[in-house]
Amino acid sequence: MSCKCALAEPNRLDIVELLRDGPLTVGEIANRLGLRQPQASKHLKILSDSGILETKADGNRRIYRLRPEPFQAMDAWLKSFRQVMEDRFDRLEDYLRELQNEEQS
């Protein structure tokens, strides 16, 4: 499953938002989101399999944390759209300024 598809499910997006603040165990994630542990584990597996999370074993606990690389790749992809949109807004601003100048003349 791709990163985009993995993040499309609301519970998984909530998990990612939780993990922005730092690593957590599956129990901590389940408690904070009001999920049952098997349900949280299923979502964590999907996020791990898609490359969004990495897991560290600590005794019998699993600690999950975000991997920065997928988010850096998404940011780079989005930058291309940001520039296009900024250019469009600049042109719109210029056009509106022209209209305003015509009305004042």
PDB file of N, CA and C in Angstrom:
ATOM      1  N   MET A   1       0.847  -1.178   0.000  1.00  0.00           N
ATOM      2  CA  MET A   1       0.000   0.000   0.000  1.00  0.00           C
ATOM      3  C   MET A   1       0.892   1.240   0.000  1.00  0.00           C
ATOM      4  N   SER A   2       0.529   2.212  -0.793  1.00  0.00           N
ATOM      5  CA  SER A   2       1.328   3.436  -0.864  1.00  0.00           C
ATOM      6  C   SER A   2       1.089   4.310   0.366  1.00  0.00           C
ATOM      7  N   CYS A   3       1.978   5.268   0.564  1.00  0.00           N
ATOM      8  CA  CYS A   3       1.838   6.203   1.689  1.00  0.00           C
ATOM      9  C   CYS A   3       0.513   6.946   1.603  1.00  0.00           C
ATOM     10  N   LYS A   4       0.162   7.396   0.385  1.00  0.00           N
ATOM     11  CA  LYS A   4      -1.064   8.185   0.228  1.00  0.00           C
ATOM     12  C   LYS A   4      -2.288   7.368   0.618  1.00  0.00           C
ATOM     13  N   CYS A   5      -2.326   6.084   0.194  1.00  0.00           N
ATOM     14  CA  CYS A   5      -3.466   5.234   0.537  1.00  0.00           C
ATOM     15  C   CYS A   5      -3.477   4.930   2.027  1.00  0.00           C
ATOM     16  N   ALA A   6      -2.312   4.697   2.604  1.00  0.00           N
ATOM     17  CA  ALA A   6      -2.232   4.389   4.030  1.00  0.00           C
ATOM     18  C   ALA A   6      -2.743   5.548   4.866  1.00  0.00           C
ATOM     19  N   LEU A   7      -2.505   6.765   4.423  1.00  0.00           N
ATOM     20  CA  LEU A   7      -2.909   7.946   5.190  1.00  0.00           C
ATOM     21  C   LEU A   7      -4.365   8.350   4.931  1.00  0.00           C
ATOM     22  N   ALA A   8      -5.009   7.700   3.979  1.00  0.00           N
ATOM     23  CA  ALA A   8      -6.385   8.066   3.639  1.00  0.00           C
ATOM     24  C   ALA A   8      -7.375   7.634   4.715  1.00  0.00           C
ATOM     25  N   GLU A   9      -7.023   6.671   5.539  1.00  0.00           N
ATOM     26  CA  GLU A   9      -7.919   6.176   6.588  1.00  0.00           C
ATOM     27  C   GLU A   9      -7.782   7.070   7.821  1.00  0.00           C
ATOM     28  N   PRO A  10      -8.885   7.589   8.359  1.00  0.00           N
ATOM     29  CA  PRO A  10      -8.808   8.559   9.464  1.00  0.00           C
ATOM     30  C   PRO A  10      -8.051   8.088  10.703  1.00  0.00           C
ATOM     31  N   ASN A  11      -8.223   6.834  11.118  1.00  0.00           N
ATOM     32  CA  ASN A  11      -7.494   6.353  12.297  1.00  0.00           C
ATOM     33  C   ASN A  11      -5.991   6.350  12.061  1.00  0.00           C
ATOM     34  N   ARG A  12      -5.583   5.986  10.851  1.00  0.00           N
ATOM     35  CA  ARG A  12      -4.143   5.970  10.560  1.00  0.00           C
ATOM     36  C   ARG A  12      -3.589   7.390  10.518  1.00  0.00           C
ATOM     37  N   LEU A  13      -4.346   8.313   9.990  1.00  0.00           N
ATOM     38  CA  LEU A  13      -3.907   9.707  10.000  1.00  0.00           C
ATOM     39  C   LEU A  13      -3.805  10.216  11.438  1.00  0.00           C
ATOM     40  N   ASP A  14      -4.752   9.826  12.287  1.00  0.00           N
ATOM     41  CA  ASP A  14      -4.687  10.198  13.709  1.00  0.00           C
ATOM     42  C   ASP A  14      -3.439   9.629  14.369  1.00  0.00           C
ATOM     43  N   ILE A  15      -3.073   8.397  14.019  1.00  0.00           N
ATOM     44  CA  ILE A  15      -1.867   7.775  14.573  1.00  0.00           C
ATOM     45  C   ILE A  15      -0.636   8.575  14.160  1.00  0.00           C
ATOM     46  N   VAL A  16      -0.566   8.949  12.893  1.00  0.00           N
ATOM     47  CA  VAL A  16       0.578   9.730  12.405  1.00  0.00           C
ATOM     48  C   VAL A  16       0.646  11.066  13.141  1.00  0.00           C
ATOM     49  N   GLU A  17      -0.488  11.701  13.330  1.00  0.00           N
ATOM     50  CA  GLU A  17      -0.497  12.975  14.053  1.00  0.00           C
ATOM     51  C   GLU A  17      -0.017  12.798  15.493  1.00  0.00           C
ATOM     52  N   LEU A  18      -0.407  11.712  16.135  1.00  0.00           N
ATOM     53  CA  LEU A  18       0.070  11.424  17.493  1.00  0.00           C
ATOM     54  C   LEU A  18       1.582  11.247  17.526  1.00  0.00           C
ATOM     55  N   LEU A  19       2.090  10.526  16.540  1.00  0.00           N
ATOM     56  CA  LEU A  19       3.519  10.196  16.528  1.00  0.00           C
ATOM     57  C   LEU A  19       4.398  11.376  16.132  1.00  0.00           C
ATOM     58  N   ARG A  20       3.806  12.463  15.682  1.00  0.00           N
ATOM     59  CA  ARG A  20       4.609  13.666  15.404  1.00  0.00           C
ATOM     60  C   ARG A  20       5.313  14.151  16.664  1.00  0.00           C
ATOM     61  N   ASP A  21       4.687  13.917  17.816  1.00  0.00           N
ATOM     62  CA  ASP A  21       5.253  14.375  19.086  1.00  0.00           C
ATOM     63  C   ASP A  21       6.306  13.426  19.642  1.00  0.00           C
ATOM     64  N   GLY A  22       6.476  12.256  19.028  1.00  0.00           N
ATOM     65  CA  GLY A  22       7.496  11.319  19.480  1.00  0.00           C
ATOM     66  C   GLY A  22       6.992   9.891  19.479  1.00  0.00           C
ATOM     67  N   PRO A  23       7.913   8.945  19.684  1.00  0.00           N
ATOM     68  CA  PRO A  23       7.583   7.526  19.645  1.00  0.00           C
ATOM     69  C   PRO A  23       6.598   7.119  20.740  1.00  0.00           C
ATOM     70  N   LEU A  24       5.765   6.123  20.425  1.00  0.00           N
ATOM     71  CA  LEU A  24       4.797   5.581  21.374  1.00  0.00           C
ATOM     72  C   LEU A  24       4.668   4.080  21.187  1.00  0.00           C
ATOM     73  N   THR A  25       4.204   3.406  22.236  1.00  0.00           N
ATOM     74  CA  THR A  25       3.912   1.979  22.131  1.00  0.00           C
ATOM     75  C   THR A  25       2.503   1.809  21.573  1.00  0.00           C
ATOM     76  N   VAL A  26       2.190   0.586  21.146  1.00  0.00           N
ATOM     77  CA  VAL A  26       0.859   0.317  20.613  1.00  0.00           C
ATOM     78  C   VAL A  26      -0.194   0.567  21.688  1.00  0.00           C
ATOM     79  N   GLY A  27       0.095   0.235  22.930  1.00  0.00           N
ATOM     80  CA  GLY A  27      -0.856   0.470  24.017  1.00  0.00           C
ATOM     81  C   GLY A  27      -1.127   1.943  24.238  1.00  0.00           C
ATOM     82  N   GLU A  28      -0.090   2.753  24.184  1.00  0.00           N
ATOM     83  CA  GLU A  28      -0.260   4.202  24.348  1.00  0.00           C
ATOM     84  C   GLU A  28      -1.086   4.787  23.209  1.00  0.00           C
ATOM     85  N   ILE A  29      -0.818   4.319  22.005  1.00  0.00           N
ATOM     86  CA  ILE A  29      -1.567   4.800  20.831  1.00  0.00           C
ATOM     87  C   ILE A  29      -3.035   4.407  20.957  1.00  0.00           C
ATOM     88  N   ALA A  30      -3.296   3.147  21.307  1.00  0.00           N
ATOM     89  CA  ALA A  30      -4.673   2.668  21.449  1.00  0.00           C
ATOM     90  C   ALA A  30      -5.413   3.464  22.516  1.00  0.00           C
ATOM     91  N   ASN A  31      -4.781   3.686  23.645  1.00  0.00           N
ATOM     92  CA  ASN A  31      -5.427   4.438  24.732  1.00  0.00           C
ATOM     93  C   ASN A  31      -5.738   5.868  24.335  1.00  0.00           C
ATOM     94  N   ARG A  32      -4.791   6.538  23.712  1.00  0.00           N
ATOM     95  CA  ARG A  32      -4.997   7.950  23.357  1.00  0.00           C
ATOM     96  C   ARG A  32      -6.064   8.146  22.291  1.00  0.00           C
ATOM     97  N   LEU A  33      -6.209   7.139  21.417  1.00  0.00           N
ATOM     98  CA  LEU A  33      -7.191   7.265  20.337  1.00  0.00           C
ATOM     99  C   LEU A  33      -8.505   6.547  20.634  1.00  0.00           C
ATOM    100  N   GLY A  34      -8.572   5.868  21.776  1.00  0.00           N
ATOM    101  CA  GLY A  34      -9.796   5.147  22.121  1.00  0.00           C
ATOM    102  C   GLY A  34     -10.041   3.936  21.239  1.00  0.00           C
ATOM    103  N   LEU A  35      -8.958   3.305  20.796  1.00  0.00           N
ATOM    104  CA  LEU A  35      -9.054   2.107  19.962  1.00  0.00           C
ATOM    105  C   LEU A  35      -8.754   0.870  20.811  1.00  0.00           C
ATOM    106  N   ARG A  36      -9.240  -0.273  20.380  1.00  0.00           N
ATOM    107  CA  ARG A  36      -8.805  -1.526  21.001  1.00  0.00           C
ATOM    108  C   ARG A  36      -7.417  -1.839  20.468  1.00  0.00           C
ATOM    109  N   GLN A  37      -6.624  -2.526  21.257  1.00  0.00           N
ATOM    110  CA  GLN A  37      -5.240  -2.787  20.861  1.00  0.00           C
ATOM    111  C   GLN A  37      -5.128  -3.549  19.538  1.00  0.00           C
ATOM    112  N   PRO A  38      -5.954  -4.594  19.284  1.00  0.00           N
ATOM    113  CA  PRO A  38      -5.851  -5.271  17.975  1.00  0.00           C
ATOM    114  C   PRO A  38      -6.142  -4.342  16.801  1.00  0.00           C
ATOM    115  N   GLN A  39      -7.084  -3.443  17.007  1.00  0.00           N
ATOM    116  CA  GLN A  39      -7.427  -2.471  15.954  1.00  0.00           C
ATOM    117  C   GLN A  39      -6.240  -1.534  15.704  1.00  0.00           C
ATOM    118  N   ALA A  40      -5.630  -1.032  16.766  1.00  0.00           N
ATOM    119  CA  ALA A  40      -4.461  -0.160  16.632  1.00  0.00           C
ATOM    120  C   ALA A  40      -3.315  -0.912  15.964  1.00  0.00           C
ATOM    121  N   SER A  41      -3.109  -2.163  16.355  1.00  0.00           N
ATOM    122  CA  SER A  41      -2.027  -2.968  15.774  1.00  0.00           C
ATOM    123  C   SER A  41      -2.209  -3.153  14.277  1.00  0.00           C
ATOM    124  N   LYS A  42      -3.458  -3.361  13.848  1.00  0.00           N
ATOM    125  CA  LYS A  42      -3.735  -3.523  12.413  1.00  0.00           C
ATOM    126  C   LYS A  42      -3.337  -2.259  11.652  1.00  0.00           C
ATOM    127  N   HIS A  43      -3.721  -1.098  12.175  1.00  0.00           N
ATOM    128  CA  HIS A  43      -3.377   0.159  11.522  1.00  0.00           C
ATOM    129  C   HIS A  43      -1.865   0.392  11.545  1.00  0.00           C
ATOM    130  N   LEU A  44      -1.214   0.059  12.642  1.00  0.00           N
ATOM    131  CA  LEU A  44       0.237   0.238  12.740  1.00  0.00           C
ATOM    132  C   LEU A  44       0.970  -0.651  11.743  1.00  0.00           C
ATOM    133  N   LYS A  45       0.467  -1.856  11.531  1.00  0.00           N
ATOM    134  CA  LYS A  45       1.095  -2.754  10.550  1.00  0.00           C
ATOM    135  C   LYS A  45       0.997  -2.161   9.148  1.00  0.00           C
ATOM    136  N   ILE A  46      -0.159  -1.624   8.806  1.00  0.00           N
ATOM    137  CA  ILE A  46      -0.329  -1.019   7.478  1.00  0.00           C
ATOM    138  C   ILE A  46       0.610   0.171   7.312  1.00  0.00           C
ATOM    139  N   LEU A  47       0.697   1.012   8.336  1.00  0.00           N
ATOM    140  CA  LEU A  47       1.593   2.172   8.275  1.00  0.00           C
ATOM    141  C   LEU A  47       3.057   1.734   8.198  1.00  0.00           C
ATOM    142  N   SER A  48       3.409   0.673   8.907  1.00  0.00           N
ATOM    143  CA  SER A  48       4.783   0.153   8.856  1.00  0.00           C
ATOM    144  C   SER A  48       5.087  -0.443   7.489  1.00  0.00           C
ATOM    145  N   ASP A  49       4.155  -1.253   6.979  1.00  0.00           N
ATOM    146  CA  ASP A  49       4.352  -1.893   5.667  1.00  0.00           C
ATOM    147  C   ASP A  49       4.468  -0.868   4.548  1.00  0.00           C
ATOM    148  N   SER A  50       3.827   0.294   4.715  1.00  0.00           N
ATOM    149  CA  SER A  50       3.895   1.325   3.674  1.00  0.00           C
ATOM    150  C   SER A  50       5.144   2.191   3.812  1.00  0.00           C
ATOM    151  N   GLY A  51       5.939   1.957   4.866  1.00  0.00           N
ATOM    152  CA  GLY A  51       7.195   2.680   5.030  1.00  0.00           C
ATOM    153  C   GLY A  51       7.089   3.970   5.828  1.00  0.00           C
ATOM    154  N   ILE A  52       5.923   4.235   6.397  1.00  0.00           N
ATOM    155  CA  ILE A  52       5.718   5.475   7.141  1.00  0.00           C
ATOM    156  C   ILE A  52       6.287   5.386   8.557  1.00  0.00           C
ATOM    157  N   LEU A  53       6.197   4.193   9.144  1.00  0.00           N
ATOM    158  CA  LEU A  53       6.667   3.982  10.516  1.00  0.00           C
ATOM    159  C   LEU A  53       7.823   3.005  10.558  1.00  0.00           C
ATOM    160  N   GLU A  54       8.600   3.121  11.619  1.00  0.00           N
ATOM    161  CA  GLU A  54       9.565   2.081  11.927  1.00  0.00           C
ATOM    162  C   GLU A  54       9.303   1.623  13.354  1.00  0.00           C
ATOM    163  N   THR A  55       9.672   0.386  13.610  1.00  0.00           N
ATOM    164  CA  THR A  55       9.382  -0.241  14.884  1.00  0.00           C
ATOM    165  C   THR A  55      10.668  -0.643  15.567  1.00  0.00           C
ATOM    166  N   LYS A  56      10.688  -0.434  16.877  1.00  0.00           N
ATOM    167  CA  LYS A  56      11.827  -0.860  17.683  1.00  0.00           C
ATOM    168  C   LYS A  56      11.295  -1.756  18.791  1.00  0.00           C
ATOM    169  N   ALA A  57      11.894  -2.918  18.936  1.00  0.00           N
ATOM    170  CA  ALA A  57      11.492  -3.835  20.006  1.00  0.00           C
ATOM    171  C   ALA A  57      12.192  -3.411  21.293  1.00  0.00           C
ATOM    172  N   ASP A  58      11.417  -3.357  22.367  1.00  0.00           N
ATOM    173  CA  ASP A  58      11.951  -3.037  23.691  1.00  0.00           C
ATOM    174  C   ASP A  58      11.343  -4.046  24.655  1.00  0.00           C
ATOM    175  N   GLY A  59      12.055  -5.165  24.839  1.00  0.00           N
ATOM    176  CA  GLY A  59      11.494  -6.257  25.628  1.00  0.00           C
ATOM    177  C   GLY A  59      10.301  -6.822  24.878  1.00  0.00           C
ATOM    178  N   ASN A  60       9.155  -6.886  25.558  1.00  0.00           N
ATOM    179  CA  ASN A  60       7.957  -7.405  24.886  1.00  0.00           C
ATOM    180  C   ASN A  60       7.093  -6.281  24.301  1.00  0.00           C
ATOM    181  N   ARG A  61       7.604  -5.061  24.330  1.00  0.00           N
ATOM    182  CA  ARG A  61       6.873  -3.918  23.767  1.00  0.00           C
ATOM    183  C   ARG A  61       7.449  -3.542  22.409  1.00  0.00           C
ATOM    184  N   ARG A  62       6.588  -2.998  21.589  1.00  0.00           N
ATOM    185  CA  ARG A  62       7.003  -2.444  20.301  1.00  0.00           C
ATOM    186  C   ARG A  62       6.792  -0.940  20.362  1.00  0.00           C
ATOM    187  N   ILE A  63       7.837  -0.207  19.998  1.00  0.00           N
ATOM    188  CA  ILE A  63       7.767   1.249  20.005  1.00  0.00           C
ATOM    189  C   ILE A  63       7.760   1.723  18.561  1.00  0.00           C
ATOM    190  N   TYR A  64       6.784   2.550  18.241  1.00  0.00           N
ATOM    191  CA  TYR A  64       6.607   3.035  16.875  1.00  0.00           C
ATOM    192  C   TYR A  64       7.012   4.497  16.785  1.00  0.00           C
ATOM    193  N   ARG A  65       7.675   4.821  15.670  1.00  0.00           N
ATOM    194  CA  ARG A  65       8.030   6.220  15.403  1.00  0.00           C
ATOM    195  C   ARG A  65       7.927   6.477  13.912  1.00  0.00           C
ATOM    196  N   LEU A  66       7.733   7.740  13.569  1.00  0.00           N
ATOM    197  CA  LEU A  66       7.637   8.130  12.160  1.00  0.00           C
ATOM    198  C   LEU A  66       9.009   8.085  11.505  1.00  0.00           C
ATOM    199  N   ARG A  67       9.028   7.659  10.259  1.00  0.00           N
ATOM    200  CA  ARG A  67      10.232   7.755   9.436  1.00  0.00           C
ATOM    201  C   ARG A  67      10.157   9.084   8.697  1.00  0.00           C
ATOM    202  N   PRO A  68      11.221   9.863   8.671  1.00  0.00           N
ATOM    203  CA  PRO A  68      11.148  11.178   8.020  1.00  0.00           C
ATOM    204  C   PRO A  68      11.120  11.101   6.487  1.00  0.00           C
ATOM    205  N   GLU A  69      11.709  10.073   5.905  1.00  0.00           N
ATOM    206  CA  GLU A  69      11.870  10.023   4.448  1.00  0.00           C
ATOM    207  C   GLU A  69      10.562  10.119   3.661  1.00  0.00           C
ATOM    208  N   PRO A  70       9.508   9.386   4.026  1.00  0.00           N
ATOM    209  CA  PRO A  70       8.271   9.525   3.235  1.00  0.00           C
ATOM    210  C   PRO A  70       7.689  10.933   3.276  1.00  0.00           C
ATOM    211  N   PHE A  71       7.842  11.607   4.399  1.00  0.00           N
ATOM    212  CA  PHE A  71       7.300  12.958   4.526  1.00  0.00           C
ATOM    213  C   PHE A  71       8.163  13.966   3.776  1.00  0.00           C
ATOM    214  N   GLN A  72       9.456  13.726   3.724  1.00  0.00           N
ATOM    215  CA  GLN A  72      10.336  14.586   2.931  1.00  0.00           C
ATOM    216  C   GLN A  72      10.004  14.438   1.449  1.00  0.00           C
ATOM    217  N   ALA A  73       9.732  13.205   1.016  1.00  0.00           N
ATOM    218  CA  ALA A  73       9.369  12.972  -0.382  1.00  0.00           C
ATOM    219  C   ALA A  73       8.039  13.643  -0.723  1.00  0.00           C
ATOM    220  N   MET A  74       7.048  13.550   0.189  1.00  0.00           N
ATOM    221  CA  MET A  74       5.760  14.210  -0.053  1.00  0.00           C
ATOM    222  C   MET A  74       5.924  15.725  -0.093  1.00  0.00           C
ATOM    223  N   ASP A  75       6.770  16.259   0.774  1.00  0.00           N
ATOM    224  CA  ASP A  75       7.002  17.700   0.798  1.00  0.00           C
ATOM    225  C   ASP A  75       7.626  18.168  -0.521  1.00  0.00           C
ATOM    226  N   ALA A  76       8.590  17.408  -1.020  1.00  0.00           N
ATOM    227  CA  ALA A  76       9.225  17.769  -2.289  1.00  0.00           C
ATOM    228  C   ALA A  76       8.203  17.735  -3.427  1.00  0.00           C
ATOM    229  N   TRP A  77       7.338  16.748  -3.422  1.00  0.00           N
ATOM    230  CA  TRP A  77       6.305  16.616  -4.451  1.00  0.00           C
ATOM    231  C   TRP A  77       5.342  17.796  -4.377  1.00  0.00           C
ATOM    232  N   LEU A  78       4.955  18.179  -3.146  1.00  0.00           N
ATOM    233  CA  LEU A  78       4.010  19.282  -2.970  1.00  0.00           C
ATOM    234  C   LEU A  78       4.617  20.636  -3.342  1.00  0.00           C
ATOM    235  N   LYS A  79       5.924  20.779  -3.204  1.00  0.00           N
ATOM    236  CA  LYS A  79       6.571  22.054  -3.541  1.00  0.00           C
ATOM    237  C   LYS A  79       6.318  22.449  -4.987  1.00  0.00           C
ATOM    238  N   SER A  80       6.279  21.475  -5.868  1.00  0.00           N
ATOM    239  CA  SER A  80       6.031  21.790  -7.278  1.00  0.00           C
ATOM    240  C   SER A  80       4.640  22.390  -7.457  1.00  0.00           C
ATOM    241  N   PHE A  81       3.673  21.921  -6.699  1.00  0.00           N
ATOM    242  CA  PHE A  81       2.324  22.479  -6.777  1.00  0.00           C
ATOM    243  C   PHE A  81       2.250  23.852  -6.129  1.00  0.00           C
ATOM    244  N   ARG A  82       3.005  24.036  -5.046  1.00  0.00           N
ATOM    245  CA  ARG A  82       3.004  25.333  -4.371  1.00  0.00           C
ATOM    246  C   ARG A  82       3.450  26.436  -5.323  1.00  0.00           C
ATOM    247  N   GLN A  83       4.501  26.179  -6.073  1.00  0.00           N
ATOM    248  CA  GLN A  83       5.017  27.195  -6.992  1.00  0.00           C
ATOM    249  C   GLN A  83       3.993  27.529  -8.071  1.00  0.00           C
ATOM    250  N   VAL A  84       3.342  26.513  -8.617  1.00  0.00           N
ATOM    251  CA  VAL A  84       2.317  26.742  -9.634  1.00  0.00           C
ATOM    252  C   VAL A  84       1.188  27.591  -9.062  1.00  0.00           C
ATOM    253  N   MET A  85       0.738  27.253  -7.853  1.00  0.00           N
ATOM    254  CA  MET A  85      -0.360  27.996  -7.244  1.00  0.00           C
ATOM    255  C   MET A  85       0.060  29.430  -6.896  1.00  0.00           C
ATOM    256  N   GLU A  86       1.274  29.616  -6.421  1.00  0.00           N
ATOM    257  CA  GLU A  86       1.754  30.968  -6.119  1.00  0.00           C
ATOM    258  C   GLU A  86       1.793  31.816  -7.392  1.00  0.00           C
ATOM    259  N   ASP A  87       2.247  31.215  -8.489  1.00  0.00           N
ATOM    260  CA  ASP A  87       2.267  31.940  -9.764  1.00  0.00           C
ATOM    261  C   ASP A  87       0.850  32.336 -10.186  1.00  0.00           C
ATOM    262  N   ARG A  88      -0.095  31.433 -10.013  1.00  0.00           N
ATOM    263  CA  ARG A  88      -1.480  31.738 -10.382  1.00  0.00           C
ATOM    264  C   ARG A  88      -2.048  32.852  -9.516  1.00  0.00           C
ATOM    265  N   PHE A  89      -1.754  32.806  -8.227  1.00  0.00           N
ATOM    266  CA  PHE A  89      -2.240  33.873  -7.343  1.00  0.00           C
ATOM    267  C   PHE A  89      -1.608  35.211  -7.690  1.00  0.00           C
ATOM    268  N   ASP A  90      -0.345  35.187  -8.061  1.00  0.00           N
ATOM    269  CA  ASP A  90       0.318  36.429  -8.472  1.00  0.00           C
ATOM    270  C   ASP A  90      -0.359  37.011  -9.712  1.00  0.00           C
ATOM    271  N   ARG A  91      -0.669  36.147 -10.679  1.00  0.00           N
ATOM    272  CA  ARG A  91      -1.345  36.622 -11.894  1.00  0.00           C
ATOM    273  C   ARG A  91      -2.746  37.144 -11.573  1.00  0.00           C
ATOM    274  N   LEU A  92      -3.439  36.461 -10.670  1.00  0.00           N
ATOM    275  CA  LEU A  92      -4.773  36.915 -10.268  1.00  0.00           C
ATOM    276  C   LEU A  92      -4.684  38.276  -9.585  1.00  0.00           C
ATOM    277  N   GLU A  93      -3.701  38.443  -8.733  1.00  0.00           N
ATOM    278  CA  GLU A  93      -3.503  39.724  -8.050  1.00  0.00           C
ATOM    279  C   GLU A  93      -3.243  40.845  -9.063  1.00  0.00           C
ATOM    280  N   ASP A  94      -2.403  40.552 -10.048  1.00  0.00           N
ATOM    281  CA  ASP A  94      -2.128  41.539 -11.095  1.00  0.00           C
ATOM    282  C   ASP A  94      -3.405  41.893 -11.863  1.00  0.00           C
ATOM    283  N   TYR A  95      -4.185  40.890 -12.204  1.00  0.00           N
ATOM    284  CA  TYR A  95      -5.428  41.105 -12.952  1.00  0.00           C
ATOM    285  C   TYR A  95      -6.408  41.947 -12.139  1.00  0.00           C
ATOM    286  N   LEU A  96      -6.561  41.618 -10.865  1.00  0.00           N
ATOM    287  CA  LEU A  96      -7.475  42.382 -10.011  1.00  0.00           C
ATOM    288  C   LEU A  96      -7.011  43.828  -9.852  1.00  0.00           C
ATOM    289  N   ARG A  97      -5.715  44.018  -9.763  1.00  0.00           N
ATOM    290  CA  ARG A  97      -5.168  45.378  -9.674  1.00  0.00           C
ATOM    291  C   ARG A  97      -5.488  46.151 -10.955  1.00  0.00           C
ATOM    292  N   GLU A  98      -5.354  45.503 -12.113  1.00  0.00           N
ATOM    293  CA  GLU A  98      -5.702  46.150 -13.393  1.00  0.00           C
ATOM    294  C   GLU A  98      -7.169  46.539 -13.424  1.00  0.00           C
ATOM    295  N   LEU A  99      -8.042  45.650 -12.987  1.00  0.00           N
ATOM    296  CA  LEU A  99      -9.472  45.953 -12.960  1.00  0.00           C
ATOM    297  C   LEU A  99      -9.770  47.127 -12.048  1.00  0.00           C
ATOM    298  N   GLN A 100      -9.121  47.134 -10.913  1.00  0.00           N
ATOM    299  CA  GLN A 100      -9.323  48.215  -9.958  1.00  0.00           C
ATOM    300  C   GLN A 100      -8.839  49.556 -10.542  1.00  0.00           C
ATOM    301  N   ASN A 101      -7.724  49.538 -11.248  1.00  0.00           N
ATOM    302  CA  ASN A 101      -7.197  50.747 -11.882  1.00  0.00           C
ATOM    303  C   ASN A 101      -8.137  51.227 -12.982  1.00  0.00           C
ATOM    304  N   GLU A 102      -8.725  50.300 -13.740  1.00  0.00           N
ATOM    305  CA  GLU A 102      -9.664  50.673 -14.802  1.00  0.00           C
ATOM    306  C   GLU A 102     -10.906  51.337 -14.214  1.00  0.00           C
ATOM    307  N   GLU A 103     -11.388  50.819 -13.091  1.00  0.00           N
ATOM    308  CA  GLU A 103     -12.579  51.393 -12.456  1.00  0.00           C
ATOM    309  C   GLU A 103     -12.305  52.790 -11.942  1.00  0.00           C
ATOM    310  N   GLN A 104     -11.101  53.030 -11.479  1.00  0.00           N
ATOM    311  CA  GLN A 104     -10.748  54.340 -10.929  1.00  0.00           C
ATOM    312  C   GLN A 104     -10.494  55.370 -12.032  1.00  0.00           C
ATOM    313  N   SER A 105     -10.226  54.893 -13.234  1.00  0.00           N
ATOM    314  CA  SER A 105      -9.940  55.829 -14.334  1.00  0.00           C
ATOM    315  C   SER A 105     -11.177  56.400 -14.944  1.00  0.00           C
TER     316      SER A 105
END
